[in-house]
Amino acid sequence: MEKEAKAGGSGREREELETLTITKVAEVSAAIDGAKHVDEVIRALHFPVDSPLVAGVILDERSRNQILSVVLPKDGERNCWKNAFYRGSAFPALSRILLYNVASKWLADFPKLARKQVYDSFFVEGPTTEIVQALVPSLKQKGSTKDDFNVICSNIERLLMLCLLENEGVRLMVGEFGLLDEQDNNILKPDKVTFISRISQLLSSIPDKVRLRASSALSSHSFFRRVANQLLTGAEERAVQLNCNAIPDAAFLFVGETFSHVCRRGSIDVIVAEVIPRILSLVQSFLSSNANLVVPDVINSNPKSHFWLNMVEAIKDQYAVEKFSEEMLRQLASTSISDVEVYWILWILFSKNFKFGSFVRGMFVDKFLLWKVFPLCCLRWILQFAVFECPPNSDAQMEGRKTPHFLNSLQLLISIWSRREFVQSSSMEQQAYLTAAVGLCLERISKEELDATKDALSNILQGVSCRLESPIDLVRRMASSIALVFSKVVDPKNPLYLDDNCCEPVDWEFGMLPQRKQIAAASHNEDENKSKLFLREDRKSASDEKKQRVIKHKSAENNALIQELADPDENRNPVEVNGEHFSGEEDDDDSSDSSLKPYDLSDDDTDLQRKFSQLGDIAAALRKHDDPDGVEKALDAAEKLIRASPDELSHNSGDLVKALVHVRCSDVAMEGEEDSAEEKRQKALVALLVTCPFESLDVMTKMLYSSNIDVGQRILIIDIMTEAAQELCNTKVVKREQKQGELVSAVSQPWYIPSSRGPPGAGPWKEVSEPGTFLSWSHRYEREIPSRPGQTKAGKSRKWSLGKAKDLQVEWSQNRFPLYAAAFMLPAMQGFDKRKHGVDLLNRDFIVLGKLIYMLGVCMKCMAMHPEASALAPALLDMIRSRDVSNHAEAYVRRSVLFAASCILIALHPTYVASSLIEGNQEISGGLEWIRTWALHVSEADPDTECASMALTCLQLHAEMALQTSRALEAADQFKAQTRTLPPKLDNIIIPFSSTKF
Amino acid sequence: MSGGGGGGKPRPPPDPIAVMRGHRAPVMDACFHPSRPLLFSGAHGGGAGVYSVATNFAIGNKVVSQGRDGTCKCWEIEEAGLSRKPLVTFRTNSYHFCKISLVKSASCSSQSSKAIPASERIVESDYSINELEENKKNGVSKESIRFSDVNCAERSQAHLKDFSTMGERKLMALAGEDSSMVEIWDLATAKKLMRFPQTSNVDAASHPTMQRGMCMAIQAFIPSESGCSLNLLSGYEDGSMLWWDIRKPSLPLSTVRYHSETVLSLAVDGTCSGGISGSADNKIVMFSLDHRMGTCTMRKEISLERSGIAGTAIRGDNKIAATAGWDHRVRIYDYRKGNPLAILKYHSASCNAVAFSADSKLMASCSEDTTVALWELYPPKGTS
């Protein structure tokens, strides 16, 4: 082999050989340049191969003779010569000629055999490292013409496939590096390291350098798969050669370098896919041979595992190691593999570095637990390997012995988990993941250990409590899960269930770790429901004691019922025992028994409920907190009575609003019916707001910021306002607005109009003019009354009058909300940023703030395209633009802001936007521009995925709005062209996807 | 036989056949005339009115009313109604919640089929409306007396003397001036005859009966077994029930406490061998009285969903019993077996009393809602 040649040749000899080869190459080059026929080229190139073989393929007689006449060197000489040729500068020179000149001009004409024997052999025979160095850089060099370039490249690609894939050149390369290592006594000199790095880089760059139309074997997936396969085979062979010593090895280094380069090129998955079956079979062989006890020593002593133990070390690039490990875990998760096997795979790969290198430890404990999100099974493996540091099937004794690292890691996890910032700013998957990590760790800890770790206890409590305040249901579920596990650590017999649906084996996936894509779809509405639910749940806990009492009471009642309705035969016994007096009547009674057949004994208490007929009674009953039945009945009756809209409603509305808001439904209602009571209360309040908006809103908005109601009530008020706005907006009753010729519309009926009493079905009063006179001193009204049953209409009646136009101006409006919009929004927007006793919307009560903004958004939406929207939009924009709101730490608030911003975009009429641009209305134009930039910012940088997706929707709406506005502007332009020049404010709005900007 | 009604849906409870709305105040009590188709009802609103009404064969063609003003009045039933002025007004000086009770006699009761031989039942069946109409024409008082006479004539000869004296003296029982006492008044003379417990004034306060609170319900009766002496059942505020014999006024024959709350109503059946009691708790108790042993035993306890039974009544033929509940319902029970028969929902306020007509055909219920409802339930055989 070459080794002998190298050993045999002294320095001088080598120099001579080199000059010889160079002159030879010069000759060949000259010959090729002067060649007229392909045979001449073949003849010139034939020197490394056996002449007769070549002669067979050459057609030209002369050339054939020439080839045959050449004296072949002997084998030893040949090797020396070959070595000098490839290692020296001759090969690069010749390869250039071959790759460019020959390939572009002559190669197409080569006979197949000649190509293989003469041309290809130059590359196939040589050491792969040199071949790679010669071939790969040429891929990118431009030929003279495009055709030339294509020919050259396709040839190079062919050669690469031939050398690297078909001849397993990569595997050979590993061997070459091994030899290289041995020559230098296993010392990795810097130049050798750079050489290795260079080769591996060239190798890994091949798929990126080849042309698009290159063979699929060179596509990164299949190429790297085969390369990895060869690398691993080569490395394993090398490991057997080394037999557990001599590290670090250049061959391993090469493999590692290649892996890291492939990783940098984003194809680590291919490598991992190749690695897993190999290492798995290795682990399985260990596991099967050592039935239940796999001792690390067994693995260490096996030469085959030698490479694997050192592989991760060989990958010097930390990024690559991380990617490799991550991909490894993910791919393992998708296979059905036992925990034990995974543990040992991880152990083989990482244990060495884990013990000594801080990087791998940091990677597992910090990165994989705190920054990444893996499926739950991966999390278990990571914890098993990096935190518990024992195989999963180990006995209790081994488990009981916990490393100091364990407690440190746990403490780290808990401290991060408990931070409020973490809850606020990290994504939901991340939170679920970390929660699962903490929970799984806590499941393994004992009370003593918990006490030993400082701060852990308080941190857990802090984390749980700050999660329980969250508006997001999932976050609260995380808190209750941790609380459950924690309580079991503290007292195994007394688990703490904060939640009804908190089950015993905690589902640490929280429905999001494996299918991670789904949460982004959650809408704002869901959140709203969740927060409602949250409130209710909170209230629920308060009424737990009451519940128990009620349950007892109920069961007693039920027993009584059962007794009462029990089989009459059973009841006969006492009669027979004590009823001697009746025995004489037996015969008489039996005959009449049939007459004593019971009637239907079903009974309900609907008629027993107190009937409320006065609004005042309801308000009074609601205030009597010591009479829960009365309150409940008042709640039952309230909505219906309010909807009936009696005359005194406007006087009682404020009173009712206060009473309803202050009712504690959870105390009043029976167990399990809190929700319905709550619903009734809400419905009644909505009815109040809808039937009597101004008076009720006056009271309600004042209460919103008063310090004597709690967060739940504040949220209730906001919810009510939201619902009322929507109801007013969707009024189905078409209201006939009568224009009385007044500028100020009267809310209540004016005194001079007759009362609306009358038979059902009577129409509204209409003013009629006095016929004949233009001036009338009195008002005359008439209305239509339905004909009485039995009354028949005979003939027609006609009425002639002056026919005032206003009678005909009957407006049909479906949306009643715009009239009240200002009353809804303006008071609510005042003072949201003030801090008072018990009121702190910006920080503590951020849920209220979020809901408030959401409500304002709904209000905006409800008056979309109405002129009122344009009047109120600047105020709302002003509010949401304030830094404290738009950059709020809680994602919940930001979501609301995005919602409100979107609503503004929907609500503004394009012509209004256009006119405000033309007029230079800074409030609107600036605000809209702010929405765009801010939404852009959020969509790019917000940690909350839902925020980001909402921001995208917001951007879309902005684009639509801009489009509509630009159309309106065009119309305005046409108009303006005739009137006056456009003011310079026009470009204040950026229209995306149009040519002006963007 | 009783379990025969397995198939099909049970029929819905009946509606009242008539509703009388003459009153403007809650109707407190009602009673049927023993022989004529008359119903007396008393309403009590505010400070004035009739708290209870009672009439009986024994007292003749008269009706007694009780007010809350410390008086009871006895009225003559005249052709066109009641007499303008009461026959007798007697000041009892009692201000309490206990309704008066006339004496119910086992043998006097025309419907007590055990004590009265078959001939009596023929008489009963003769009570057709026509006859009553005729009675009306002929003059009621005479008719009434006639019935009394018939009853007395058919009485066994073994009656003791004190019975006849008691029976003919037309007595009335009510809670007294001291409301934990029970007093017996003579209707004719308007005089207090005696009181229970009969104690000397010194130890009055320490008598065990005094500890039981106010007397809330009384039923006076003359059983046939116990030598025809007047007996009394009285229910008290603490839920206890005492059984007195007029011959032993110092101590009750028997004391039982079946109720956890105030006893509100007591009714004794036609044979005076048992009865039913209602109270402010959620129980109805049917009990039986053993006259030989002088013991009262619980026969059946019925638990209710909603508490409060203001009135009870047992029909003359001892077949059914009715209760008037605070829950606006009148409940009908099979008196013999104790199983529920019907829940009558008509009243819109709590019911105060129920009463059966002497011919067992009708039942009246009176309520706070100022109405009196008439019901026709399980009419006796032979009538349609």
PDB file of C-alpha atoms in Angstrom, chain A residues 143-328:
ATOM      1  CA  GLY A 143     -16.570  27.922 -17.383  1.00  0.00           C
ATOM      2  CA  SER A 144     -16.146  29.959 -20.527  1.00  0.00           C
ATOM      3  CA  THR A 145     -19.680  29.404 -21.660  1.00  0.00           C
ATOM      4  CA  LYS A 146     -22.771  28.169 -20.017  1.00  0.00           C
ATOM      5  CA  ASP A 147     -22.672  24.954 -21.959  1.00  0.00           C
ATOM      6  CA  ASP A 148     -19.106  24.367 -20.927  1.00  0.00           C
ATOM      7  CA  PHE A 149     -19.971  25.008 -17.367  1.00  0.00           C
ATOM      8  CA  ASN A 150     -22.791  22.532 -17.462  1.00  0.00           C
ATOM      9  CA  VAL A 151     -20.608  19.881 -18.991  1.00  0.00           C
ATOM     10  CA  ILE A 152     -17.840  20.485 -16.503  1.00  0.00           C
ATOM     11  CA  CYS A 153     -20.149  20.442 -13.535  1.00  0.00           C
ATOM     12  CA  SER A 154     -22.044  17.376 -14.534  1.00  0.00           C
ATOM     13  CA  ASN A 155     -18.734  15.620 -15.013  1.00  0.00           C
ATOM     14  CA  ILE A 156     -17.545  16.656 -11.595  1.00  0.00           C
ATOM     15  CA  GLU A 157     -20.804  15.538 -10.073  1.00  0.00           C
ATOM     16  CA  ARG A 158     -20.458  12.213 -11.770  1.00  0.00           C
ATOM     17  CA  LEU A 159     -16.951  11.857 -10.436  1.00  0.00           C
ATOM     18  CA  LEU A 160     -18.011  12.790  -6.961  1.00  0.00           C
ATOM     19  CA  MET A 161     -20.723  10.187  -6.969  1.00  0.00           C
ATOM     20  CA  LEU A 162     -18.276   7.692  -8.264  1.00  0.00           C
ATOM     21  CA  CYS A 163     -15.555   8.416  -5.775  1.00  0.00           C
ATOM     22  CA  LEU A 164     -17.475   9.224  -2.660  1.00  0.00           C
ATOM     23  CA  LEU A 165     -20.558   7.159  -2.897  1.00  0.00           C
ATOM     24  CA  GLU A 166     -19.912   4.207  -5.122  1.00  0.00           C
ATOM     25  CA  ASN A 167     -16.374   3.603  -3.996  1.00  0.00           C
ATOM     26  CA  GLU A 168     -17.197   4.484  -0.410  1.00  0.00           C
ATOM     27  CA  GLY A 169     -14.617   7.186  -0.512  1.00  0.00           C
ATOM     28  CA  VAL A 170     -15.846   8.738   2.682  1.00  0.00           C
ATOM     29  CA  ARG A 171     -15.243   5.584   4.622  1.00  0.00           C
ATOM     30  CA  LEU A 172     -11.798   5.381   3.099  1.00  0.00           C
ATOM     31  CA  MET A 173     -11.204   8.940   4.106  1.00  0.00           C
ATOM     32  CA  VAL A 174     -11.836   8.086   7.724  1.00  0.00           C
ATOM     33  CA  GLY A 175      -9.264   5.377   7.387  1.00  0.00           C
ATOM     34  CA  GLU A 176      -6.855   7.818   5.744  1.00  0.00           C
ATOM     35  CA  PHE A 177      -7.137  10.178   8.638  1.00  0.00           C
ATOM     36  CA  GLY A 178      -6.549   7.341  11.016  1.00  0.00           C
ATOM     37  CA  LEU A 179      -3.325   6.566   9.203  1.00  0.00           C
ATOM     38  CA  LEU A 180      -2.385  10.186   9.196  1.00  0.00           C
ATOM     39  CA  ASP A 181      -2.837  10.163  12.914  1.00  0.00           C
ATOM     40  CA  GLU A 182      -0.627   7.221  13.456  1.00  0.00           C
ATOM     41  CA  GLN A 183       2.197   8.742  11.455  1.00  0.00           C
ATOM     42  CA  ASP A 184       2.234  11.788  13.663  1.00  0.00           C
ATOM     43  CA  ASN A 185       2.050   9.848  16.912  1.00  0.00           C
ATOM     44  CA  ASN A 186      -1.458  10.864  17.624  1.00  0.00           C
ATOM     45  CA  ILE A 187      -0.662  14.465  18.134  1.00  0.00           C
ATOM     46  CA  LEU A 188      -3.204  16.712  16.613  1.00  0.00           C
ATOM     47  CA  LYS A 189      -1.247  19.579  15.243  1.00  0.00           C
ATOM     48  CA  PRO A 190      -3.107  22.739  14.488  1.00  0.00           C
ATOM     49  CA  ASP A 191      -2.415  22.467  10.758  1.00  0.00           C
ATOM     50  CA  LYS A 192      -3.795  18.951  10.763  1.00  0.00           C
ATOM     51  CA  VAL A 193      -6.887  20.127  12.563  1.00  0.00           C
ATOM     52  CA  THR A 194      -7.435  22.827   9.995  1.00  0.00           C
ATOM     53  CA  PHE A 195      -6.831  20.293   7.246  1.00  0.00           C
ATOM     54  CA  ILE A 196      -9.416  17.959   8.713  1.00  0.00           C
ATOM     55  CA  SER A 197     -11.782  20.841   9.102  1.00  0.00           C
ATOM     56  CA  ARG A 198     -11.208  21.915   5.531  1.00  0.00           C
ATOM     57  CA  ILE A 199     -11.837  18.482   4.117  1.00  0.00           C
ATOM     58  CA  SER A 200     -14.974  17.979   6.150  1.00  0.00           C
ATOM     59  CA  GLN A 201     -16.183  21.351   5.094  1.00  0.00           C
ATOM     60  CA  LEU A 202     -15.623  20.571   1.446  1.00  0.00           C
ATOM     61  CA  LEU A 203     -17.359  17.272   1.884  1.00  0.00           C
ATOM     62  CA  SER A 204     -20.390  18.785   3.550  1.00  0.00           C
ATOM     63  CA  SER A 205     -20.629  21.600   1.039  1.00  0.00           C
ATOM     64  CA  ILE A 206     -21.099  19.262  -1.902  1.00  0.00           C
ATOM     65  CA  PRO A 207     -24.920  19.180  -1.908  1.00  0.00           C
ATOM     66  CA  ASP A 208     -25.045  22.934  -1.766  1.00  0.00           C
ATOM     67  CA  LYS A 209     -22.533  23.370  -4.552  1.00  0.00           C
ATOM     68  CA  VAL A 210     -23.927  20.983  -7.103  1.00  0.00           C
ATOM     69  CA  ARG A 211     -26.282  22.301  -9.718  1.00  0.00           C
ATOM     70  CA  LEU A 212     -29.990  22.179  -9.251  1.00  0.00           C
ATOM     71  CA  ARG A 213     -30.392  19.517 -11.885  1.00  0.00           C
ATOM     72  CA  ALA A 214     -27.764  17.272 -10.387  1.00  0.00           C
ATOM     73  CA  SER A 215     -28.528  13.675  -9.633  1.00  0.00           C
ATOM     74  CA  SER A 216     -30.722  13.098  -6.622  1.00  0.00           C
ATOM     75  CA  ALA A 217     -27.959  11.077  -5.043  1.00  0.00           C
ATOM     76  CA  LEU A 218     -26.182  14.356  -4.463  1.00  0.00           C
ATOM     77  CA  SER A 219     -29.174  16.059  -2.874  1.00  0.00           C
ATOM     78  CA  SER A 220     -28.431  16.887   0.676  1.00  0.00           C
ATOM     79  CA  HIS A 221     -30.749  14.306   2.123  1.00  0.00           C
ATOM     80  CA  SER A 222     -29.554  11.218   0.333  1.00  0.00           C
ATOM     81  CA  PHE A 223     -25.967  12.382   0.050  1.00  0.00           C
ATOM     82  CA  PHE A 224     -25.611  13.059   3.735  1.00  0.00           C
ATOM     83  CA  ARG A 225     -27.382   9.861   4.564  1.00  0.00           C
ATOM     84  CA  ARG A 226     -24.854   7.865   2.636  1.00  0.00           C
ATOM     85  CA  VAL A 227     -21.981   9.978   3.901  1.00  0.00           C
ATOM     86  CA  ALA A 228     -23.109   9.513   7.466  1.00  0.00           C
ATOM     87  CA  ASN A 229     -23.441   5.838   6.906  1.00  0.00           C
ATOM     88  CA  GLN A 230     -19.911   5.603   5.598  1.00  0.00           C
ATOM     89  CA  LEU A 231     -18.554   7.861   8.291  1.00  0.00           C
ATOM     90  CA  LEU A 232     -20.069   5.763  11.010  1.00  0.00           C
ATOM     91  CA  THR A 233     -18.905   2.520   9.494  1.00  0.00           C
ATOM     92  CA  GLY A 234     -15.459   3.928   9.112  1.00  0.00           C
ATOM     93  CA  ALA A 235     -15.426   5.250  12.623  1.00  0.00           C
ATOM     94  CA  GLU A 236     -16.546   1.945  14.031  1.00  0.00           C
ATOM     95  CA  GLU A 237     -13.809   0.162  12.119  1.00  0.00           C
ATOM     96  CA  ARG A 238     -11.342   2.658  13.401  1.00  0.00           C
ATOM     97  CA  ALA A 239     -12.616   2.201  16.937  1.00  0.00           C
ATOM     98  CA  VAL A 240     -12.012  -1.520  16.701  1.00  0.00           C
ATOM     99  CA  GLN A 241      -8.523  -0.814  15.425  1.00  0.00           C
ATOM    100  CA  LEU A 242      -7.781   1.526  18.269  1.00  0.00           C
ATOM    101  CA  ASN A 243      -9.235  -0.866  20.829  1.00  0.00           C
ATOM    102  CA  CYS A 244     -10.169   1.535  23.547  1.00  0.00           C
ATOM    103  CA  ASN A 245      -7.147   3.744  23.523  1.00  0.00           C
ATOM    104  CA  ALA A 246      -5.555   6.603  21.688  1.00  0.00           C
ATOM    105  CA  ILE A 247      -7.893   9.443  21.859  1.00  0.00           C
ATOM    106  CA  PRO A 248      -8.443  11.971  20.482  1.00  0.00           C
ATOM    107  CA  ASP A 249      -8.173  10.383  17.124  1.00  0.00           C
ATOM    108  CA  ALA A 250      -7.994  12.260  13.848  1.00  0.00           C
ATOM    109  CA  ALA A 251     -10.488   9.897  12.272  1.00  0.00           C
ATOM    110  CA  PHE A 252     -13.011  10.604  14.998  1.00  0.00           C
ATOM    111  CA  LEU A 253     -12.233  14.234  14.713  1.00  0.00           C
ATOM    112  CA  PHE A 254     -12.977  14.102  11.030  1.00  0.00           C
ATOM    113  CA  VAL A 255     -16.289  12.388  11.643  1.00  0.00           C
ATOM    114  CA  GLY A 256     -17.171  14.934  14.281  1.00  0.00           C
ATOM    115  CA  GLU A 257     -16.157  17.829  12.105  1.00  0.00           C
ATOM    116  CA  THR A 258     -18.189  16.530   9.226  1.00  0.00           C
ATOM    117  CA  PHE A 259     -21.158  16.108  11.488  1.00  0.00           C
ATOM    118  CA  SER A 260     -20.880  19.622  12.738  1.00  0.00           C
ATOM    119  CA  HIS A 261     -20.554  20.975   9.232  1.00  0.00           C
ATOM    120  CA  VAL A 262     -23.540  19.000   8.083  1.00  0.00           C
ATOM    121  CA  CYS A 263     -25.363  20.298  11.089  1.00  0.00           C
ATOM    122  CA  ARG A 264     -24.504  23.850  10.221  1.00  0.00           C
ATOM    123  CA  ARG A 265     -25.948  23.158   6.830  1.00  0.00           C
ATOM    124  CA  GLY A 266     -29.175  22.061   8.480  1.00  0.00           C
ATOM    125  CA  SER A 267     -29.163  18.375   7.776  1.00  0.00           C
ATOM    126  CA  ILE A 268     -28.501  17.013  11.182  1.00  0.00           C
ATOM    127  CA  ASP A 269     -31.723  15.046  11.037  1.00  0.00           C
ATOM    128  CA  VAL A 270     -30.232  12.810   8.344  1.00  0.00           C
ATOM    129  CA  ILE A 271     -27.219  12.078  10.480  1.00  0.00           C
ATOM    130  CA  VAL A 272     -29.314  11.395  13.544  1.00  0.00           C
ATOM    131  CA  ALA A 273     -31.515   9.070  11.558  1.00  0.00           C
ATOM    132  CA  GLU A 274     -28.392   7.105  10.683  1.00  0.00           C
ATOM    133  CA  VAL A 275     -26.993   7.226  14.187  1.00  0.00           C
ATOM    134  CA  ILE A 276     -30.071   6.035  16.022  1.00  0.00           C
ATOM    135  CA  PRO A 277     -30.406   2.511  14.582  1.00  0.00           C
ATOM    136  CA  ARG A 278     -26.741   1.837  15.093  1.00  0.00           C
ATOM    137  CA  ILE A 279     -26.545   2.996  18.649  1.00  0.00           C
ATOM    138  CA  LEU A 280     -29.883   1.438  19.429  1.00  0.00           C
ATOM    139  CA  SER A 281     -28.745  -1.955  18.257  1.00  0.00           C
ATOM    140  CA  LEU A 282     -25.615  -1.493  20.340  1.00  0.00           C
ATOM    141  CA  VAL A 283     -27.648  -0.661  23.440  1.00  0.00           C
ATOM    142  CA  GLN A 284     -30.037  -3.475  22.771  1.00  0.00           C
ATOM    143  CA  SER A 285     -27.165  -5.912  22.554  1.00  0.00           C
ATOM    144  CA  PHE A 286     -25.944  -4.704  25.929  1.00  0.00           C
ATOM    145  CA  LEU A 287     -29.365  -4.903  27.429  1.00  0.00           C
ATOM    146  CA  SER A 288     -30.051  -8.385  26.161  1.00  0.00           C
ATOM    147  CA  SER A 289     -26.708  -9.704  27.264  1.00  0.00           C
ATOM    148  CA  ASN A 290     -26.955  -8.231  30.758  1.00  0.00           C
ATOM    149  CA  ALA A 291     -30.457  -9.135  31.582  1.00  0.00           C
ATOM    150  CA  ASN A 292     -31.347  -6.398  33.983  1.00  0.00           C
ATOM    151  CA  LEU A 293     -28.187  -4.811  35.183  1.00  0.00           C
ATOM    152  CA  VAL A 294     -26.325  -2.818  32.626  1.00  0.00           C
ATOM    153  CA  VAL A 295     -23.168  -1.739  34.215  1.00  0.00           C
ATOM    154  CA  PRO A 296     -21.428   1.180  32.622  1.00  0.00           C
ATOM    155  CA  ASP A 297     -18.206  -0.800  32.766  1.00  0.00           C
ATOM    156  CA  VAL A 298     -19.554  -3.339  30.350  1.00  0.00           C
ATOM    157  CA  ILE A 299     -20.144  -0.639  27.851  1.00  0.00           C
ATOM    158  CA  ASN A 300     -16.785   0.926  28.476  1.00  0.00           C
ATOM    159  CA  SER A 301     -14.950  -2.304  27.872  1.00  0.00           C
ATOM    160  CA  ASN A 302     -16.594  -2.965  24.552  1.00  0.00           C
ATOM    161  CA  PRO A 303     -14.407  -1.678  21.696  1.00  0.00           C
ATOM    162  CA  LYS A 304     -17.420  -1.113  19.511  1.00  0.00           C
ATOM    163  CA  SER A 305     -18.900   1.395  21.896  1.00  0.00           C
ATOM    164  CA  HIS A 306     -15.601   3.186  22.016  1.00  0.00           C
ATOM    165  CA  PHE A 307     -16.437   5.446  19.141  1.00  0.00           C
ATOM    166  CA  TRP A 308     -19.844   6.280  20.519  1.00  0.00           C
ATOM    167  CA  LEU A 309     -18.459   7.196  23.867  1.00  0.00           C
ATOM    168  CA  ASN A 310     -16.170   9.674  22.168  1.00  0.00           C
ATOM    169  CA  MET A 311     -18.347  10.838  19.367  1.00  0.00           C
ATOM    170  CA  VAL A 312     -19.933  13.818  21.075  1.00  0.00           C
ATOM    171  CA  GLU A 313     -16.540  14.880  22.230  1.00  0.00           C
ATOM    172  CA  ALA A 314     -15.331  14.705  18.682  1.00  0.00           C
ATOM    173  CA  ILE A 315     -17.941  17.244  17.641  1.00  0.00           C
ATOM    174  CA  LYS A 316     -16.176  20.357  18.670  1.00  0.00           C
ATOM    175  CA  ASP A 317     -18.890  22.695  17.575  1.00  0.00           C
ATOM    176  CA  GLN A 318     -21.165  23.287  20.542  1.00  0.00           C
ATOM    177  CA  TYR A 319     -23.988  24.424  18.388  1.00  0.00           C
ATOM    178  CA  ALA A 320     -23.768  21.206  16.467  1.00  0.00           C
ATOM    179  CA  VAL A 321     -23.761  19.173  19.651  1.00  0.00           C
ATOM    180  CA  GLU A 322     -26.849  20.941  20.801  1.00  0.00           C
ATOM    181  CA  LYS A 323     -28.628  20.493  17.515  1.00  0.00           C
ATOM    182  CA  PHE A 324     -27.538  16.901  17.380  1.00  0.00           C
ATOM    183  CA  SER A 325     -28.828  16.159  20.860  1.00  0.00           C
ATOM    184  CA  GLU A 326     -32.061  17.963  20.245  1.00  0.00           C
ATOM    185  CA  GLU A 327     -32.695  16.170  17.016  1.00  0.00           C
ATOM    186  CA  MET A 328     -31.728  12.928  18.646  1.00  0.00           C
TER     187      MET A 328
END
